[in-house]
């Protein structure tokens, strides 16, 4: 299995992925990679105002911060897996 469907992962009461609920570090890395891919595509598409995925500037800043945090965690998790 090389991809994870994000609808199948555990989430907290705010609807965000609950990485602490994923026991396997390998699966945690796969989920983080997939979420990062989805978020990066969303940011890339955000620059077209007519796109249905366009979000406000403050939401974009929060999204970019989440991406940066996720990239940092993903780096740590990858080193643990190796």
PDB file of N, CA, C and O in Angstrom:
ATOM      1  N   UNK A   1       0.856  -1.175   0.000  1.00  0.00           N
ATOM      2  CA  UNK A   1       0.000   0.000   0.000  1.00  0.00           C
ATOM      3  C   UNK A   1       0.899   1.234   0.000  1.00  0.00           C
ATOM      4  O   UNK A   1       1.750   1.387   0.855  1.00  0.00           O
ATOM      5  N   UNK A   2       0.678   2.095  -0.962  1.00  0.00           N
ATOM      6  CA  UNK A   2       1.529   3.276  -1.040  1.00  0.00           C
ATOM      7  C   UNK A   2       0.763   4.575  -0.812  1.00  0.00           C
ATOM      8  O   UNK A   2       1.368   5.638  -0.807  1.00  0.00           O
ATOM      9  N   UNK A   3      -0.533   4.506  -0.636  1.00  0.00           N
ATOM     10  CA  UNK A   3      -1.326   5.705  -0.349  1.00  0.00           C
ATOM     11  C   UNK A   3      -2.344   5.405   0.730  1.00  0.00           C
ATOM     12  O   UNK A   3      -2.824   4.295   0.858  1.00  0.00           O
ATOM     13  N   UNK A   4      -2.664   6.438   1.470  1.00  0.00           N
ATOM     14  CA  UNK A   4      -3.659   6.343   2.536  1.00  0.00           C
ATOM     15  C   UNK A   4      -4.794   7.293   2.170  1.00  0.00           C
ATOM     16  O   UNK A   4      -4.549   8.414   1.752  1.00  0.00           O
ATOM     17  N   UNK A   5      -6.022   6.848   2.328  1.00  0.00           N
ATOM     18  CA  UNK A   5      -7.161   7.740   2.103  1.00  0.00           C
ATOM     19  C   UNK A   5      -7.424   8.477   3.405  1.00  0.00           C
ATOM     20  O   UNK A   5      -7.668   7.857   4.444  1.00  0.00           O
ATOM     21  N   UNK A   6      -7.364   9.788   3.369  1.00  0.00           N
ATOM     22  CA  UNK A   6      -7.459  10.587   4.587  1.00  0.00           C
ATOM     23  C   UNK A   6      -8.807  10.484   5.293  1.00  0.00           C
ATOM     24  O   UNK A   6      -8.905  10.790   6.473  1.00  0.00           O
ATOM     25  N   UNK A   7      -9.825  10.030   4.611  1.00  0.00           N
ATOM     26  CA  UNK A   7     -11.132   9.876   5.257  1.00  0.00           C
ATOM     27  C   UNK A   7     -11.143   8.688   6.223  1.00  0.00           C
ATOM     28  O   UNK A   7     -12.038   8.580   7.049  1.00  0.00           O
ATOM     29  N   UNK A   8     -10.135   7.838   6.143  1.00  0.00           N
ATOM     30  CA  UNK A   8     -10.106   6.633   6.967  1.00  0.00           C
ATOM     31  C   UNK A   8      -9.227   6.765   8.208  1.00  0.00           C
ATOM     32  O   UNK A   8      -9.075   5.805   8.943  1.00  0.00           O
ATOM     33  N   UNK A   9      -8.655   7.933   8.442  1.00  0.00           N
ATOM     34  CA  UNK A   9      -7.762   8.091   9.591  1.00  0.00           C
ATOM     35  C   UNK A   9      -8.517   8.717  10.761  1.00  0.00           C
ATOM     36  O   UNK A   9      -9.482   9.457  10.566  1.00  0.00           O
ATOM     37  N   UNK A  10      -8.069   8.430  11.990  1.00  0.00           N
ATOM     38  CA  UNK A  10      -8.757   8.991  13.161  1.00  0.00           C
ATOM     39  C   UNK A  10      -8.610  10.507  13.242  1.00  0.00           C
ATOM     40  O   UNK A  10      -7.590  11.062  12.863  1.00  0.00           O
ATOM     41  N   UNK A  11      -9.665  11.149  13.704  1.00  0.00           N
ATOM     42  CA  UNK A  11      -9.664  12.605  13.821  1.00  0.00           C
ATOM     43  C   UNK A  11     -10.094  13.017  15.219  1.00  0.00           C
ATOM     44  O   UNK A  11     -10.783  12.274  15.916  1.00  0.00           O
ATOM     45  N   UNK A  12      -9.688  14.223  15.615  1.00  0.00           N
ATOM     46  CA  UNK A  12     -10.095  14.743  16.928  1.00  0.00           C
ATOM     47  C   UNK A  12     -11.460  15.416  16.804  1.00  0.00           C
ATOM     48  O   UNK A  12     -12.063  15.422  15.727  1.00  0.00           O
ATOM     49  N   UNK A  13     -11.945  16.018  17.878  1.00  0.00           N
ATOM     50  CA  UNK A  13     -13.279  16.623  17.857  1.00  0.00           C
ATOM     51  C   UNK A  13     -13.344  17.888  17.000  1.00  0.00           C
ATOM     52  O   UNK A  13     -14.433  18.390  16.734  1.00  0.00           O
ATOM     53  N   UNK A  14     -12.204  18.408  16.551  1.00  0.00           N
ATOM     54  CA  UNK A  14     -12.189  19.570  15.660  1.00  0.00           C
ATOM     55  C   UNK A  14     -12.080  19.156  14.197  1.00  0.00           C
ATOM     56  O   UNK A  14     -12.018  19.998  13.309  1.00  0.00           O
ATOM     57  N   UNK A  15     -12.029  17.861  13.940  1.00  0.00           N
ATOM     58  CA  UNK A  15     -11.953  17.357  12.581  1.00  0.00           C
ATOM     59  C   UNK A  15     -10.541  17.258  12.029  1.00  0.00           C
ATOM     60  O   UNK A  15     -10.352  16.914  10.866  1.00  0.00           O
ATOM     61  N   UNK A  16      -9.533  17.532  12.858  1.00  0.00           N
ATOM     62  CA  UNK A  16      -8.138  17.438  12.413  1.00  0.00           C
ATOM     63  C   UNK A  16      -7.624  16.020  12.658  1.00  0.00           C
ATOM     64  O   UNK A  16      -8.074  15.339  13.577  1.00  0.00           O
ATOM     65  N   UNK A  17      -6.683  15.604  11.840  1.00  0.00           N
ATOM     66  CA  UNK A  17      -6.124  14.270  11.968  1.00  0.00           C
ATOM     67  C   UNK A  17      -5.437  14.120  13.323  1.00  0.00           C
ATOM     68  O   UNK A  17      -4.656  14.964  13.729  1.00  0.00           O
ATOM     69  N   UNK A  18      -5.744  13.035  14.001  1.00  0.00           N
ATOM     70  CA  UNK A  18      -5.174  12.755  15.315  1.00  0.00           C
ATOM     71  C   UNK A  18      -3.997  11.796  15.143  1.00  0.00           C
ATOM     72  O   UNK A  18      -4.159  10.575  15.174  1.00  0.00           O
ATOM     73  N   UNK A  19      -2.807  12.361  14.953  1.00  0.00           N
ATOM     74  CA  UNK A  19      -1.626  11.534  14.732  1.00  0.00           C
ATOM     75  C   UNK A  19      -1.271  10.705  15.954  1.00  0.00           C
ATOM     76  O   UNK A  19      -0.734   9.605  15.816  1.00  0.00           O
ATOM     77  N   UNK A  20      -1.587  11.183  17.139  1.00  0.00           N
ATOM     78  CA  UNK A  20      -1.276  10.422  18.354  1.00  0.00           C
ATOM     79  C   UNK A  20      -2.117   9.144  18.445  1.00  0.00           C
ATOM     80  O   UNK A  20      -1.741   8.214  19.152  1.00  0.00           O
ATOM     81  N   UNK A  21      -3.212   9.079  17.718  1.00  0.00           N
ATOM     82  CA  UNK A  21      -4.064   7.886  17.724  1.00  0.00           C
ATOM     83  C   UNK A  21      -3.605   6.830  16.726  1.00  0.00           C
ATOM     84  O   UNK A  21      -4.159   5.735  16.691  1.00  0.00           O
ATOM     85  N   UNK A  22      -2.594   7.163  15.928  1.00  0.00           N
ATOM     86  CA  UNK A  22      -2.075   6.215  14.939  1.00  0.00           C
ATOM     87  C   UNK A  22      -0.873   5.511  15.570  1.00  0.00           C
ATOM     88  O   UNK A  22       0.180   6.122  15.758  1.00  0.00           O
ATOM     89  N   UNK A  23      -1.017   4.224  15.917  1.00  0.00           N
ATOM     90  CA  UNK A  23       0.054   3.539  16.644  1.00  0.00           C
ATOM     91  C   UNK A  23       1.309   3.259  15.812  1.00  0.00           C
ATOM     92  O   UNK A  23       2.411   3.299  16.325  1.00  0.00           O
ATOM     93  N   UNK A  24       1.159   3.002  14.544  1.00  0.00           N
ATOM     94  CA  UNK A  24       2.294   2.651  13.704  1.00  0.00           C
ATOM     95  C   UNK A  24       2.968   3.910  13.159  1.00  0.00           C
ATOM     96  O   UNK A  24       2.324   4.744  12.513  1.00  0.00           O
ATOM     97  N   UNK A  25       4.271   4.030  13.395  1.00  0.00           N
ATOM     98  CA  UNK A  25       5.011   5.192  12.913  1.00  0.00           C
ATOM     99  C   UNK A  25       5.065   5.206  11.383  1.00  0.00           C
ATOM    100  O   UNK A  25       5.016   6.265  10.768  1.00  0.00           O
ATOM    101  N   UNK A  26       5.114   4.041  10.770  1.00  0.00           N
ATOM    102  CA  UNK A  26       5.132   3.954   9.306  1.00  0.00           C
ATOM    103  C   UNK A  26       3.826   4.496   8.736  1.00  0.00           C
ATOM    104  O   UNK A  26       3.823   5.282   7.782  1.00  0.00           O
ATOM    105  N   UNK A  27       2.715   4.096   9.326  1.00  0.00           N
ATOM    106  CA  UNK A  27       1.410   4.582   8.873  1.00  0.00           C
ATOM    107  C   UNK A  27       1.290   6.076   9.154  1.00  0.00           C
ATOM    108  O   UNK A  27       0.776   6.835   8.330  1.00  0.00           O
ATOM    109  N   UNK A  28       1.804   6.519  10.284  1.00  0.00           N
ATOM    110  CA  UNK A  28       1.776   7.939  10.631  1.00  0.00           C
ATOM    111  C   UNK A  28       2.515   8.765   9.575  1.00  0.00           C
ATOM    112  O   UNK A  28       2.046   9.812   9.145  1.00  0.00           O
ATOM    113  N   UNK A  29       3.662   8.274   9.118  1.00  0.00           N
ATOM    114  CA  UNK A  29       4.427   8.955   8.071  1.00  0.00           C
ATOM    115  C   UNK A  29       3.634   8.985   6.772  1.00  0.00           C
ATOM    116  O   UNK A  29       3.564  10.022   6.094  1.00  0.00           O
ATOM    117  N   UNK A  30       3.004   7.878   6.425  1.00  0.00           N
ATOM    118  CA  UNK A  30       2.218   7.824   5.190  1.00  0.00           C
ATOM    119  C   UNK A  30       1.048   8.801   5.233  1.00  0.00           C
ATOM    120  O   UNK A  30       0.761   9.482   4.252  1.00  0.00           O
ATOM    121  N   UNK A  31       0.372   8.872   6.369  1.00  0.00           N
ATOM    122  CA  UNK A  31      -0.752   9.801   6.523  1.00  0.00           C
ATOM    123  C   UNK A  31      -0.265  11.237   6.428  1.00  0.00           C
ATOM    124  O   UNK A  31      -0.868  12.068   5.735  1.00  0.00           O
ATOM    125  N   UNK A  32       0.844  11.549   7.082  1.00  0.00           N
ATOM    126  CA  UNK A  32       1.390  12.909   7.053  1.00  0.00           C
ATOM    127  C   UNK A  32       1.811  13.298   5.645  1.00  0.00           C
ATOM    128  O   UNK A  32       1.579  14.430   5.210  1.00  0.00           O
ATOM    129  N   UNK A  33       2.418  12.370   4.910  1.00  0.00           N
ATOM    130  CA  UNK A  33       2.811  12.658   3.525  1.00  0.00           C
ATOM    131  C   UNK A  33       1.596  12.955   2.668  1.00  0.00           C
ATOM    132  O   UNK A  33       1.607  13.877   1.854  1.00  0.00           O
ATOM    133  N   UNK A  34       0.542  12.176   2.848  1.00  0.00           N
ATOM    134  CA  UNK A  34      -0.672  12.389   2.060  1.00  0.00           C
ATOM    135  C   UNK A  34      -1.338  13.709   2.436  1.00  0.00           C
ATOM    136  O   UNK A  34      -1.773  14.468   1.565  1.00  0.00           O
ATOM    137  N   UNK A  35      -1.431  13.999   3.732  1.00  0.00           N
ATOM    138  CA  UNK A  35      -2.037  15.262   4.149  1.00  0.00           C
ATOM    139  C   UNK A  35      -1.217  16.446   3.631  1.00  0.00           C
ATOM    140  O   UNK A  35      -1.782  17.434   3.143  1.00  0.00           O
ATOM    141  N   UNK A  36       0.090  16.337   3.689  1.00  0.00           N
ATOM    142  CA  UNK A  36       0.962  17.399   3.201  1.00  0.00           C
ATOM    143  C   UNK A  36       0.753  17.623   1.708  1.00  0.00           C
ATOM    144  O   UNK A  36       0.664  18.765   1.251  1.00  0.00           O
ATOM    145  N   UNK A  37       0.617  16.553   0.960  1.00  0.00           N
ATOM    146  CA  UNK A  37       0.367  16.652  -0.474  1.00  0.00           C
ATOM    147  C   UNK A  37      -0.947  17.376  -0.759  1.00  0.00           C
ATOM    148  O   UNK A  37      -1.022  18.264  -1.612  1.00  0.00           O
ATOM    149  N   UNK A  38      -1.981  17.010  -0.033  1.00  0.00           N
ATOM    150  CA  UNK A  38      -3.300  17.633  -0.211  1.00  0.00           C
ATOM    151  C   UNK A  38      -3.246  19.122   0.143  1.00  0.00           C
ATOM    152  O   UNK A  38      -3.771  19.969  -0.589  1.00  0.00           O
ATOM    153  N   UNK A  39      -2.591  19.449   1.251  1.00  0.00           N
ATOM    154  CA  UNK A  39      -2.514  20.851   1.679  1.00  0.00           C
ATOM    155  C   UNK A  39      -1.698  21.695   0.705  1.00  0.00           C
ATOM    156  O   UNK A  39      -2.057  22.842   0.411  1.00  0.00           O
ATOM    157  N   UNK A  40      -0.610  21.143   0.191  1.00  0.00           N
ATOM    158  CA  UNK A  40       0.213  21.885  -0.764  1.00  0.00           C
ATOM    159  C   UNK A  40      -0.542  22.143  -2.070  1.00  0.00           C
ATOM    160  O   UNK A  40      -0.432  23.212  -2.651  1.00  0.00           O
ATOM    161  N   UNK A  41      -1.327  21.166  -2.517  1.00  0.00           N
ATOM    162  CA  UNK A  41      -2.156  21.383  -3.712  1.00  0.00           C
ATOM    163  C   UNK A  41      -3.184  22.468  -3.456  1.00  0.00           C
ATOM    164  O   UNK A  41      -3.481  23.289  -4.322  1.00  0.00           O
ATOM    165  N   UNK A  42      -3.731  22.483  -2.255  1.00  0.00           N
ATOM    166  CA  UNK A  42      -4.743  23.493  -1.913  1.00  0.00           C
ATOM    167  C   UNK A  42      -4.138  24.894  -1.919  1.00  0.00           C
ATOM    168  O   UNK A  42      -4.736  25.834  -2.439  1.00  0.00           O
ATOM    169  N   UNK A  43      -2.937  25.037  -1.366  1.00  0.00           N
ATOM    170  CA  UNK A  43      -2.265  26.338  -1.373  1.00  0.00           C
ATOM    171  C   UNK A  43      -1.954  26.760  -2.800  1.00  0.00           C
ATOM    172  O   UNK A  43      -2.150  27.914  -3.183  1.00  0.00           O
ATOM    173  N   UNK A  44      -1.494  25.822  -3.606  1.00  0.00           N
ATOM    174  CA  UNK A  44      -1.153  26.130  -4.999  1.00  0.00           C
ATOM    175  C   UNK A  44      -2.374  26.614  -5.779  1.00  0.00           C
ATOM    176  O   UNK A  44      -2.278  27.551  -6.572  1.00  0.00           O
ATOM    177  N   UNK A  45      -3.521  25.996  -5.547  1.00  0.00           N
ATOM    178  CA  UNK A  45      -4.743  26.381  -6.258  1.00  0.00           C
ATOM    179  C   UNK A  45      -5.385  27.638  -5.687  1.00  0.00           C
ATOM    180  O   UNK A  45      -6.246  28.236  -6.311  1.00  0.00           O
ATOM    181  N   UNK A  46      -4.982  28.046  -4.504  1.00  0.00           N
ATOM    182  CA  UNK A  46      -5.616  29.171  -3.832  1.00  0.00           C
ATOM    183  C   UNK A  46      -5.404  30.505  -4.543  1.00  0.00           C
ATOM    184  O   UNK A  46      -6.146  31.445  -4.329  1.00  0.00           O
ATOM    185  N   UNK A  47      -4.415  30.610  -5.388  1.00  0.00           N
ATOM    186  CA  UNK A  47      -4.085  31.897  -5.998  1.00  0.00           C
ATOM    187  C   UNK A  47      -5.041  32.291  -7.128  1.00  0.00           C
ATOM    188  O   UNK A  47      -4.969  33.404  -7.619  1.00  0.00           O
ATOM    189  N   UNK A  48      -5.938  31.409  -7.515  1.00  0.00           N
ATOM    190  CA  UNK A  48      -6.972  31.737  -8.498  1.00  0.00           C
ATOM    191  C   UNK A  48      -8.265  32.044  -7.739  1.00  0.00           C
ATOM    192  O   UNK A  48      -8.867  31.159  -7.142  1.00  0.00           O
ATOM    193  N   UNK A  49      -8.685  33.300  -7.762  1.00  0.00           N
ATOM    194  CA  UNK A  49      -9.859  33.737  -6.994  1.00  0.00           C
ATOM    195  C   UNK A  49     -11.123  32.999  -7.433  1.00  0.00           C
ATOM    196  O   UNK A  49     -12.043  32.795  -6.649  1.00  0.00           O
ATOM    197  N   UNK A  50     -11.177  32.578  -8.673  1.00  0.00           N
ATOM    198  CA  UNK A  50     -12.366  31.886  -9.179  1.00  0.00           C
ATOM    199  C   UNK A  50     -12.420  30.420  -8.780  1.00  0.00           C
ATOM    200  O   UNK A  50     -13.429  29.762  -8.943  1.00  0.00           O
ATOM    201  N   UNK A  51     -11.317  29.898  -8.230  1.00  0.00           N
ATOM    202  CA  UNK A  51     -11.258  28.499  -7.830  1.00  0.00           C
ATOM    203  C   UNK A  51     -12.130  28.280  -6.596  1.00  0.00           C
ATOM    204  O   UNK A  51     -12.137  29.087  -5.671  1.00  0.00           O
ATOM    205  N   UNK A  52     -12.845  27.176  -6.557  1.00  0.00           N
ATOM    206  CA  UNK A  52     -13.727  26.891  -5.421  1.00  0.00           C
ATOM    207  C   UNK A  52     -12.948  26.618  -4.146  1.00  0.00           C
ATOM    208  O   UNK A  52     -13.502  26.674  -3.049  1.00  0.00           O
ATOM    209  N   UNK A  53     -11.653  26.328  -4.245  1.00  0.00           N
ATOM    210  CA  UNK A  53     -10.831  26.091  -3.063  1.00  0.00           C
ATOM    211  C   UNK A  53     -10.172  27.362  -2.535  1.00  0.00           C
ATOM    212  O   UNK A  53      -9.385  27.313  -1.611  1.00  0.00           O
ATOM    213  N   UNK A  54     -10.502  28.500  -3.114  1.00  0.00           N
ATOM    214  CA  UNK A  54      -9.921  29.772  -2.667  1.00  0.00           C
ATOM    215  C   UNK A  54     -10.368  30.052  -1.235  1.00  0.00           C
ATOM    216  O   UNK A  54     -11.524  29.893  -0.879  1.00  0.00           O
ATOM    217  N   UNK A  55      -9.401  30.452  -0.388  1.00  0.00           N
ATOM    218  CA  UNK A  55      -9.692  30.762   1.008  1.00  0.00           C
ATOM    219  C   UNK A  55      -9.187  32.157   1.337  1.00  0.00           C
ATOM    220  O   UNK A  55      -8.415  32.744   0.591  1.00  0.00           O
ATOM    221  N   UNK A  56      -9.606  32.685   2.471  1.00  0.00           N
ATOM    222  CA  UNK A  56      -9.195  34.026   2.867  1.00  0.00           C
ATOM    223  C   UNK A  56      -7.710  34.049   3.222  1.00  0.00           C
ATOM    224  O   UNK A  56      -7.094  33.013   3.466  1.00  0.00           O
ATOM    225  N   UNK A  57      -7.153  35.255   3.274  1.00  0.00           N
ATOM    226  CA  UNK A  57      -5.731  35.414   3.570  1.00  0.00           C
ATOM    227  C   UNK A  57      -5.376  34.887   4.961  1.00  0.00           C
ATOM    228  O   UNK A  57      -4.335  34.258   5.145  1.00  0.00           O
ATOM    229  N   UNK A  58      -6.226  35.124   5.952  1.00  0.00           N
ATOM    230  CA  UNK A  58      -5.919  34.643   7.300  1.00  0.00           C
ATOM    231  C   UNK A  58      -5.968  33.121   7.368  1.00  0.00           C
ATOM    232  O   UNK A  58      -5.171  32.498   8.072  1.00  0.00           O
ATOM    233  N   UNK A  59      -6.896  32.514   6.647  1.00  0.00           N
ATOM    234  CA  UNK A  59      -6.943  31.050   6.591  1.00  0.00           C
ATOM    235  C   UNK A  59      -5.708  30.509   5.883  1.00  0.00           C
ATOM    236  O   UNK A  59      -5.164  29.475   6.265  1.00  0.00           O
ATOM    237  N   UNK A  60      -5.251  31.233   4.857  1.00  0.00           N
ATOM    238  CA  UNK A  60      -4.061  30.824   4.116  1.00  0.00           C
ATOM    239  C   UNK A  60      -2.831  30.848   5.014  1.00  0.00           C
ATOM    240  O   UNK A  60      -2.010  29.926   4.986  1.00  0.00           O
ATOM    241  N   UNK A  61      -2.703  31.862   5.855  1.00  0.00           N
ATOM    242  CA  UNK A  61      -1.578  31.949   6.788  1.00  0.00           C
ATOM    243  C   UNK A  61      -1.618  30.763   7.756  1.00  0.00           C
ATOM    244  O   UNK A  61      -0.596  30.116   8.009  1.00  0.00           O
ATOM    245  N   UNK A  62      -2.794  30.466   8.289  1.00  0.00           N
ATOM    246  CA  UNK A  62      -2.937  29.319   9.188  1.00  0.00           C
ATOM    247  C   UNK A  62      -2.606  28.008   8.495  1.00  0.00           C
ATOM    248  O   UNK A  62      -1.978  27.128   9.082  1.00  0.00           O
ATOM    249  N   UNK A  63      -3.009  27.893   7.240  1.00  0.00           N
ATOM    250  CA  UNK A  63      -2.729  26.692   6.465  1.00  0.00           C
ATOM    251  C   UNK A  63      -1.230  26.537   6.227  1.00  0.00           C
ATOM    252  O   UNK A  63      -0.673  25.444   6.370  1.00  0.00           O
ATOM    253  N   UNK A  64      -0.563  27.636   5.904  1.00  0.00           N
ATOM    254  CA  UNK A  64       0.880  27.591   5.685  1.00  0.00           C
ATOM    255  C   UNK A  64       1.626  27.260   6.978  1.00  0.00           C
ATOM    256  O   UNK A  64       2.626  26.543   6.953  1.00  0.00           O
ATOM    257  N   UNK A  65       1.149  27.743   8.121  1.00  0.00           N
ATOM    258  CA  UNK A  65       1.752  27.400   9.414  1.00  0.00           C
ATOM    259  C   UNK A  65       1.568  25.908   9.708  1.00  0.00           C
ATOM    260  O   UNK A  65       2.485  25.244  10.187  1.00  0.00           O
ATOM    261  N   UNK A  66       0.384  25.394   9.407  1.00  0.00           N
ATOM    262  CA  UNK A  66       0.114  23.970   9.621  1.00  0.00           C
ATOM    263  C   UNK A  66       1.033  23.123   8.735  1.00  0.00           C
ATOM    264  O   UNK A  66       1.560  22.095   9.178  1.00  0.00           O
ATOM    265  N   UNK A  67       1.238  23.553   7.504  1.00  0.00           N
ATOM    266  CA  UNK A  67       2.132  22.843   6.586  1.00  0.00           C
ATOM    267  C   UNK A  67       3.552  22.820   7.155  1.00  0.00           C
ATOM    268  O   UNK A  67       4.216  21.785   7.145  1.00  0.00           O
ATOM    269  N   UNK A  68       4.023  23.961   7.653  1.00  0.00           N
ATOM    270  CA  UNK A  68       5.374  24.035   8.217  1.00  0.00           C
ATOM    271  C   UNK A  68       5.510  23.105   9.425  1.00  0.00           C
ATOM    272  O   UNK A  68       6.511  22.374   9.549  1.00  0.00           O
ATOM    273  N   UNK A  69       4.507  23.085  10.309  1.00  0.00           N
ATOM    274  CA  UNK A  69       4.528  22.191  11.474  1.00  0.00           C
ATOM    275  C   UNK A  69       4.525  20.727  11.041  1.00  0.00           C
ATOM    276  O   UNK A  69       5.254  19.901  11.593  1.00  0.00           O
ATOM    277  N   UNK A  70       3.697  20.432  10.054  1.00  0.00           N
ATOM    278  CA  UNK A  70       3.586  19.059   9.565  1.00  0.00           C
ATOM    279  C   UNK A  70       4.896  18.607   8.923  1.00  0.00           C
ATOM    280  O   UNK A  70       5.331  17.469   9.127  1.00  0.00           O
ATOM    281  N   UNK A  71       5.552  19.478   8.170  1.00  0.00           N
ATOM    282  CA  UNK A  71       6.839  19.131   7.561  1.00  0.00           C
ATOM    283  C   UNK A  71       7.886  18.837   8.630  1.00  0.00           C
ATOM    284  O   UNK A  71       8.683  17.913   8.485  1.00  0.00           O
ATOM    285  N   UNK A  72       7.865  19.605   9.714  1.00  0.00           N
ATOM    286  CA  UNK A  72       8.815  19.392  10.811  1.00  0.00           C
ATOM    287  C   UNK A  72       8.566  18.038  11.486  1.00  0.00           C
ATOM    288  O   UNK A  72       9.500  17.257  11.706  1.00  0.00           O
ATOM    289  N   UNK A  73       7.314  17.762  11.804  1.00  0.00           N
ATOM    290  CA  UNK A  73       6.972  16.484  12.434  1.00  0.00           C
ATOM    291  C   UNK A  73       7.305  15.321  11.514  1.00  0.00           C
ATOM    292  O   UNK A  73       7.807  14.288  11.959  1.00  0.00           O
ATOM    293  N   UNK A  74       7.005  15.493  10.227  1.00  0.00           N
ATOM    294  CA  UNK A  74       7.262  14.433   9.260  1.00  0.00           C
ATOM    295  C   UNK A  74       8.751  14.112   9.196  1.00  0.00           C
ATOM    296  O   UNK A  74       9.132  12.938   9.124  1.00  0.00           O
ATOM    297  N   UNK A  75       9.589  15.126   9.254  1.00  0.00           N
ATOM    298  CA  UNK A  75      11.033  14.899   9.273  1.00  0.00           C
ATOM    299  C   UNK A  75      11.451  14.080  10.491  1.00  0.00           C
ATOM    300  O   UNK A  75      12.274  13.157  10.382  1.00  0.00           O
ATOM    301  N   UNK A  76      10.910  14.410  11.643  1.00  0.00           N
ATOM    302  CA  UNK A  76      11.216  13.660  12.876  1.00  0.00           C
ATOM    303  C   UNK A  76      10.744  12.219  12.771  1.00  0.00           C
ATOM    304  O   UNK A  76      11.464  11.286  13.144  1.00  0.00           O
ATOM    305  N   UNK A  77       9.525  12.037  12.269  1.00  0.00           N
ATOM    306  CA  UNK A  77       8.965  10.683  12.167  1.00  0.00           C
ATOM    307  C   UNK A  77       9.742   9.837  11.173  1.00  0.00           C
ATOM    308  O   UNK A  77       9.930   8.635  11.385  1.00  0.00           O
ATOM    309  N   UNK A  78      10.170  10.439  10.077  1.00  0.00           N
ATOM    310  CA  UNK A  78      10.958   9.685   9.086  1.00  0.00           C
ATOM    311  C   UNK A  78      12.263   9.183   9.691  1.00  0.00           C
ATOM    312  O   UNK A  78      12.689   8.071   9.410  1.00  0.00           O
ATOM    313  N   UNK A  79      12.916  10.026  10.507  1.00  0.00           N
ATOM    314  CA  UNK A  79      14.162   9.579  11.131  1.00  0.00           C
ATOM    315  C   UNK A  79      13.904   8.435  12.119  1.00  0.00           C
ATOM    316  O   UNK A  79      14.735   7.542  12.257  1.00  0.00           O
ATOM    317  N   UNK A  80      12.775   8.457  12.793  1.00  0.00           N
ATOM    318  CA  UNK A  80      12.426   7.371  13.708  1.00  0.00           C
ATOM    319  C   UNK A  80      12.162   6.065  12.960  1.00  0.00           C
ATOM    320  O   UNK A  80      12.473   4.980  13.470  1.00  0.00           O
ATOM    321  N   UNK A  81      11.588   6.165  11.772  1.00  0.00           N
ATOM    322  CA  UNK A  81      11.284   4.989  10.978  1.00  0.00           C
ATOM    323  C   UNK A  81      12.571   4.353  10.434  1.00  0.00           C
ATOM    324  O   UNK A  81      12.705   3.143  10.378  1.00  0.00           O
ATOM    325  N   UNK A  82      13.523   5.198  10.071  1.00  0.00           N
ATOM    326  CA  UNK A  82      14.785   4.696   9.513  1.00  0.00           C
ATOM    327  C   UNK A  82      15.644   4.162  10.551  1.00  0.00           C
ATOM    328  O   UNK A  82      15.971   3.510  11.218  1.00  0.00           O
TER     329      UNK A  82
END
